[in-house]
mmCIF file with all atom_site columns, C-alpha atoms in Angstrom:
data_model
loop_
_atom_site.group_PDB
_atom_site.id
_atom_site.type_symbol
_atom_site.label_atom_id
_atom_site.label_alt_id
_atom_site.label_comp_id
_atom_site.label_asym_id
_atom_site.label_entity_id
_atom_site.label_seq_id
_atom_site.pdbx_PDB_ins_code
_atom_site.Cartn_x
_atom_site.Cartn_y
_atom_site.Cartn_z
_atom_site.occupancy
_atom_site.B_iso_or_equiv
_atom_site.pdbx_formal_charge
_atom_site.auth_seq_id
_atom_site.auth_comp_id
_atom_site.auth_asym_id
_atom_site.auth_atom_id
_atom_site.pdbx_PDB_model_num
ATOM 1   C CA . MET B 1 1   ? 1.069   -14.339 -12.435 1.00 80.00 ? 17  MET B CA 1
ATOM 2   C CA . SER B 1 2   ? 1.597   -13.222 -15.817 1.00 86.00 ? 18  SER B CA 1
ATOM 3   C CA . LYS B 1 3   ? 4.750   -11.789 -17.056 1.00 89.00 ? 19  LYS B CA 1
ATOM 4   C CA . GLU B 1 4   ? 2.804   -8.512  -18.112 1.00 90.00 ? 20  GLU B CA 1
ATOM 5   C CA . MET B 1 5   ? 1.310   -8.172  -14.472 1.00 90.00 ? 21  MET B CA 1
ATOM 6   C CA . LYS B 1 6   ? 4.884   -8.551  -13.044 1.00 93.00 ? 22  LYS B CA 1
ATOM 7   C CA . GLU B 1 7   ? 6.090   -5.896  -15.227 1.00 93.00 ? 23  GLU B CA 1
ATOM 8   C CA . GLU B 1 8   ? 3.311   -3.587  -14.586 1.00 93.00 ? 24  GLU B CA 1
ATOM 9   C CA . LEU B 1 9   ? 3.871   -3.967  -10.883 1.00 94.00 ? 25  LEU B CA 1
ATOM 10  C CA . ILE B 1 10  ? 7.383   -3.321  -11.078 1.00 95.00 ? 26  ILE B CA 1
ATOM 11  C CA . SER B 1 11  ? 6.850   -0.291  -13.304 1.00 94.00 ? 27  SER B CA 1
ATOM 12  C CA . GLN B 1 12  ? 4.576   1.171   -10.527 1.00 93.00 ? 28  GLN B CA 1
ATOM 13  C CA . GLY B 1 13  ? 7.499   0.858   -8.076  1.00 92.00 ? 29  GLY B CA 1
ATOM 14  C CA . VAL B 1 14  ? 6.664   -2.654  -6.601  1.00 96.00 ? 30  VAL B CA 1
ATOM 15  C CA . ASP B 1 15  ? 9.760   -4.594  -5.506  1.00 96.00 ? 31  ASP B CA 1
ATOM 16  C CA . TYR B 1 16  ? 8.517   -7.770  -6.792  1.00 95.00 ? 32  TYR B CA 1
ATOM 17  C CA . ASN B 1 17  ? 11.578  -9.960  -6.571  1.00 94.00 ? 33  ASN B CA 1
ATOM 18  C CA . THR B 1 18  ? 12.100  -9.009  -2.769  1.00 95.00 ? 34  THR B CA 1
ATOM 19  C CA . ALA B 1 19  ? 8.596   -9.515  -1.958  1.00 95.00 ? 35  ALA B CA 1
ATOM 20  C CA . LEU B 1 20  ? 8.631   -12.959 -3.577  1.00 94.00 ? 36  LEU B CA 1
ATOM 21  C CA . GLU B 1 21  ? 11.391  -13.823 -1.483  1.00 95.00 ? 37  GLU B CA 1
ATOM 22  C CA . ARG B 1 22  ? 9.244   -13.086 1.606   1.00 94.00 ? 38  ARG B CA 1
ATOM 23  C CA . PHE B 1 23  ? 6.777   -15.576 0.118   1.00 95.00 ? 39  PHE B CA 1
ATOM 24  C CA . MET B 1 24  ? 9.314   -18.368 -0.337  1.00 95.00 ? 40  MET B CA 1
ATOM 25  C CA . GLY B 1 25  ? 9.399   -17.803 -3.838  1.00 94.00 ? 41  GLY B CA 1
ATOM 26  C CA . LYS B 1 26  ? 5.913   -18.931 -4.336  1.00 95.00 ? 42  LYS B CA 1
ATOM 27  C CA . ASP B 1 27  ? 4.269   -16.670 -6.983  1.00 92.00 ? 43  ASP B CA 1
ATOM 28  C CA . ASP B 1 28  ? 0.625   -18.118 -6.408  1.00 93.00 ? 44  ASP B CA 1
ATOM 29  C CA . LEU B 1 29  ? 0.956   -17.370 -2.583  1.00 95.00 ? 45  LEU B CA 1
ATOM 30  C CA . TYR B 1 30  ? 2.250   -13.773 -3.316  1.00 95.00 ? 46  TYR B CA 1
ATOM 31  C CA . GLU B 1 31  ? -0.615  -13.302 -5.764  1.00 94.00 ? 47  GLU B CA 1
ATOM 32  C CA . ARG B 1 32  ? -3.241  -14.388 -3.233  1.00 94.00 ? 48  ARG B CA 1
ATOM 33  C CA . PHE B 1 33  ? -1.980  -11.982 -0.671  1.00 95.00 ? 49  PHE B CA 1
ATOM 34  C CA . LEU B 1 34  ? -1.938  -9.151  -3.432  1.00 95.00 ? 50  LEU B CA 1
ATOM 35  C CA . VAL B 1 35  ? -5.610  -9.887  -3.913  1.00 94.00 ? 51  VAL B CA 1
ATOM 36  C CA . LYS B 1 36  ? -6.391  -9.981  -0.277  1.00 95.00 ? 52  LYS B CA 1
ATOM 37  C CA . PHE B 1 37  ? -4.823  -6.494  0.060   1.00 96.00 ? 53  PHE B CA 1
ATOM 38  C CA . LEU B 1 38  ? -7.814  -5.137  -1.792  1.00 96.00 ? 54  LEU B CA 1
ATOM 39  C CA . ASP B 1 39  ? -10.037 -6.055  1.062   1.00 96.00 ? 55  ASP B CA 1
ATOM 40  C CA . ASP B 1 40  ? -7.955  -4.334  3.699   1.00 96.00 ? 56  ASP B CA 1
ATOM 41  C CA . GLU B 1 41  ? -9.608  -1.201  5.071   1.00 97.00 ? 57  GLU B CA 1
ATOM 42  C CA . ASN B 1 42  ? -6.687  0.805   6.577   1.00 97.00 ? 58  ASN B CA 1
ATOM 43  C CA . PHE B 1 43  ? -6.334  3.115   3.550   1.00 97.00 ? 59  PHE B CA 1
ATOM 44  C CA . GLY B 1 44  ? -10.053 4.168   3.590   1.00 96.00 ? 60  GLY B CA 1
ATOM 45  C CA . LYS B 1 45  ? -10.024 4.621   7.194   1.00 98.00 ? 61  LYS B CA 1
ATOM 46  C CA . LEU B 1 46  ? -6.701  6.681   7.134   1.00 98.00 ? 62  LEU B CA 1
ATOM 47  C CA . GLY B 1 47  ? -8.383  9.155   4.942   1.00 97.00 ? 63  GLY B CA 1
ATOM 48  C CA . GLU B 1 48  ? -11.743 9.371   7.157   1.00 97.00 ? 64  GLU B CA 1
ATOM 49  C CA . ASN B 1 49  ? -9.483  9.813   10.284  1.00 98.00 ? 65  ASN B CA 1
ATOM 50  C CA . ILE B 1 50  ? -7.268  12.598  8.591   1.00 97.00 ? 66  ILE B CA 1
ATOM 51  C CA . LYS B 1 51  ? -10.653 14.282  7.593   1.00 96.00 ? 67  LYS B CA 1
ATOM 52  C CA . ALA B 1 52  ? -11.902 13.983  11.078  1.00 97.00 ? 68  ALA B CA 1
ATOM 53  C CA . GLY B 1 53  ? -8.651  15.194  12.645  1.00 96.00 ? 69  GLY B CA 1
ATOM 54  C CA . ASN B 1 54  ? -8.220  12.036  14.617  1.00 97.00 ? 70  ASN B CA 1
ATOM 55  C CA . VAL B 1 55  ? -4.426  11.859  14.830  1.00 97.00 ? 71  VAL B CA 1
ATOM 56  C CA . GLY B 1 56  ? -4.232  8.652   16.812  1.00 97.00 ? 72  GLY B CA 1
ATOM 57  C CA . GLU B 1 57  ? -6.520  6.468   14.703  1.00 97.00 ? 73  GLU B CA 1
ATOM 58  C CA . ALA B 1 58  ? -4.957  7.870   11.442  1.00 98.00 ? 74  ALA B CA 1
ATOM 59  C CA . PHE B 1 59  ? -1.518  6.874   12.811  1.00 98.00 ? 75  PHE B CA 1
ATOM 60  C CA . LYS B 1 60  ? -2.755  3.328   13.697  1.00 98.00 ? 76  LYS B CA 1
ATOM 61  C CA . CYS B 1 61  ? -4.180  2.922   10.052  1.00 98.00 ? 77  CYS B CA 1
ATOM 62  C CA . ALA B 1 62  ? -0.931  4.730   8.376   1.00 98.00 ? 78  ALA B CA 1
ATOM 63  C CA . HIS B 1 63  ? 1.333   2.372   10.406  1.00 97.00 ? 79  HIS B CA 1
ATOM 64  C CA . THR B 1 64  ? -0.666  -0.862  9.553   1.00 97.00 ? 80  THR B CA 1
ATOM 65  C CA . LEU B 1 65  ? -0.723  0.183   5.864   1.00 97.00 ? 81  LEU B CA 1
ATOM 66  C CA . LYS B 1 66  ? 2.950   0.936   5.927   1.00 96.00 ? 82  LYS B CA 1
ATOM 67  C CA . GLY B 1 67  ? 3.625   -2.516  7.239   1.00 96.00 ? 83  GLY B CA 1
ATOM 68  C CA . LEU B 1 68  ? 1.457   -4.254  4.691   1.00 95.00 ? 84  LEU B CA 1
ATOM 69  C CA . SER B 1 69  ? 3.230   -2.237  1.876   1.00 96.00 ? 85  SER B CA 1
ATOM 70  C CA . GLY B 1 70  ? 6.656   -3.179  3.299   1.00 95.00 ? 86  GLY B CA 1
ATOM 71  C CA . ASN B 1 71  ? 5.802   -6.812  3.210   1.00 95.00 ? 87  ASN B CA 1
ATOM 72  C CA . LEU B 1 72  ? 4.258   -6.769  -0.198  1.00 97.00 ? 88  LEU B CA 1
ATOM 73  C CA . GLY B 1 73  ? 7.106   -4.852  -1.779  1.00 96.00 ? 89  GLY B CA 1
ATOM 74  C CA . PHE B 1 74  ? 4.928   -1.823  -2.397  1.00 97.00 ? 90  PHE B CA 1
ATOM 75  C CA . ASP B 1 75  ? 7.831   0.638   -2.225  1.00 95.00 ? 91  ASP B CA 1
ATOM 76  C CA . ASN B 1 76  ? 5.612   3.142   -4.479  1.00 91.00 ? 92  ASN B CA 1
ATOM 77  C CA . LEU B 1 77  ? 3.358   3.495   -1.388  1.00 94.00 ? 93  LEU B CA 1
ATOM 78  C CA . LEU B 1 78  ? 6.036   3.378   1.314   1.00 93.00 ? 94  LEU B CA 1
ATOM 79  C CA . GLU B 1 79  ? 7.536   6.779   0.643   1.00 88.00 ? 95  GLU B CA 1
ATOM 80  C CA . GLU B 1 80  ? 4.311   8.852   1.139   1.00 90.00 ? 96  GLU B CA 1
ATOM 81  C CA . ASP B 1 81  ? 3.025   6.488   3.806   1.00 96.00 ? 97  ASP B CA 1
ATOM 82  C CA . ALA B 1 82  ? 6.165   6.573   5.884   1.00 96.00 ? 98  ALA B CA 1
ATOM 83  C CA . ARG B 1 83  ? 6.281   10.421  5.890   1.00 96.00 ? 99  ARG B CA 1
ATOM 84  C CA . ILE B 1 84  ? 2.549   10.437  6.977   1.00 97.00 ? 100 ILE B CA 1
ATOM 85  C CA . VAL B 1 85  ? 3.296   8.001   9.816   1.00 97.00 ? 101 VAL B CA 1
ATOM 86  C CA . GLU B 1 86  ? 6.138   10.183  10.973  1.00 97.00 ? 102 GLU B CA 1
ATOM 87  C CA . ILE B 1 87  ? 4.007   13.313  10.938  1.00 97.00 ? 103 ILE B CA 1
ATOM 88  C CA . LEU B 1 88  ? 1.035   11.688  12.819  1.00 97.00 ? 104 LEU B CA 1
ATOM 89  C CA . ARG B 1 89  ? 3.628   10.072  15.263  1.00 97.00 ? 105 ARG B CA 1
ATOM 90  C CA . SER B 1 90  ? 4.585   13.621  16.294  1.00 96.00 ? 106 SER B CA 1
ATOM 91  C CA . GLY B 1 91  ? 0.892   14.429  16.908  1.00 96.00 ? 107 GLY B CA 1
ATOM 92  C CA . SER B 1 92  ? 0.425   16.743  14.111  1.00 95.00 ? 108 SER B CA 1
ATOM 93  C CA . LEU B 1 93  ? -1.681  16.624  10.782  1.00 96.00 ? 109 LEU B CA 1
ATOM 94  C CA . ASP B 1 94  ? 0.452   19.487  9.140   1.00 96.00 ? 110 ASP B CA 1
ATOM 95  C CA . GLY B 1 95  ? 0.919   18.353  5.448   1.00 95.00 ? 111 GLY B CA 1
ATOM 96  C CA . VAL B 1 96  ? -0.772  15.164  5.871   1.00 96.00 ? 112 VAL B CA 1
ATOM 97  C CA . GLU B 1 97  ? -3.711  15.902  3.661   1.00 95.00 ? 113 GLU B CA 1
ATOM 98  C CA . GLU B 1 98  ? -1.339  16.671  0.821   1.00 95.00 ? 114 GLU B CA 1
ATOM 99  C CA . LEU B 1 99  ? 0.633   13.518  1.232   1.00 96.00 ? 115 LEU B CA 1
ATOM 100 C CA . TYR B 1 100 ? -2.465  11.476  1.492   1.00 97.00 ? 116 TYR B CA 1
ATOM 101 C CA . GLU B 1 101 ? -3.649  12.888  -2.087  1.00 96.00 ? 117 GLU B CA 1
ATOM 102 C CA . ILE B 1 102 ? -0.297  11.637  -3.504  1.00 96.00 ? 118 ILE B CA 1
ATOM 103 C CA . LEU B 1 103 ? -0.700  8.256   -1.635  1.00 97.00 ? 119 LEU B CA 1
ATOM 104 C CA . ARG B 1 104 ? -4.285  8.041   -2.880  1.00 97.00 ? 120 ARG B CA 1
ATOM 105 C CA . GLU B 1 105 ? -3.308  8.280   -6.474  1.00 96.00 ? 121 GLU B CA 1
ATOM 106 C CA . LYS B 1 106 ? -0.503  5.715   -6.181  1.00 96.00 ? 122 LYS B CA 1
ATOM 107 C CA . TYR B 1 107 ? -2.861  3.470   -4.081  1.00 97.00 ? 123 TYR B CA 1
ATOM 108 C CA . GLN B 1 108 ? -5.754  3.454   -6.579  1.00 97.00 ? 124 GLN B CA 1
ATOM 109 C CA . LYS B 1 109 ? -3.300  2.863   -9.508  1.00 96.00 ? 125 LYS B CA 1
ATOM 110 C CA . LEU B 1 110 ? -1.915  -0.251  -7.811  1.00 95.00 ? 126 LEU B CA 1
ATOM 111 C CA . CYS B 1 111 ? -5.387  -1.413  -6.754  1.00 96.00 ? 127 CYS B CA 1
ATOM 112 C CA . ASP B 1 112 ? -6.557  -1.204  -10.248 1.00 95.00 ? 128 ASP B CA 1
ATOM 113 C CA . THR B 1 113 ? -3.588  -3.251  -11.291 1.00 94.00 ? 129 THR B CA 1
ATOM 114 C CA . ILE B 1 114 ? -4.221  -5.781  -8.556  1.00 94.00 ? 130 ILE B CA 1
ATOM 115 C CA . LYS B 1 115 ? -7.730  -6.139  -9.621  1.00 93.00 ? 131 LYS B CA 1
ATOM 116 C CA . LYS B 1 116 ? -6.489  -7.702  -12.793 1.00 88.00 ? 132 LYS B CA 1
ATOM 117 C CA . CYS B 1 117 ? -5.222  -10.675 -10.734 1.00 78.00 ? 133 CYS B CA 1
ATOM 118 C CA . GLU B 1 118 ? -8.674  -11.574 -9.381  1.00 67.00 ? 134 GLU B CA 1
#
């Protein structure tokens, strides 16, 4: 991974160094998992389930996305996603749509950056 790519990820709130430790310091392995993240469907399904009012399925998607984000060092996504998870965990959708929009903007920007690795 290029120095510029690392810097761009870090500037978006990715905890690159901690994430790299989880991948045994193997930059190429981390990069492969970054690219695989683009194929994960939980973000899209989260939005669909929020729109449909399906709290249970939305919770599953948000919780899975939270785990993926944590493992990959996506601290930039964790804040809003963790808040969404807690609201959904309580069985509510109150405020979730607004948080999802904030999350969507950060998610899209991060995905655009990751696509440069492909």
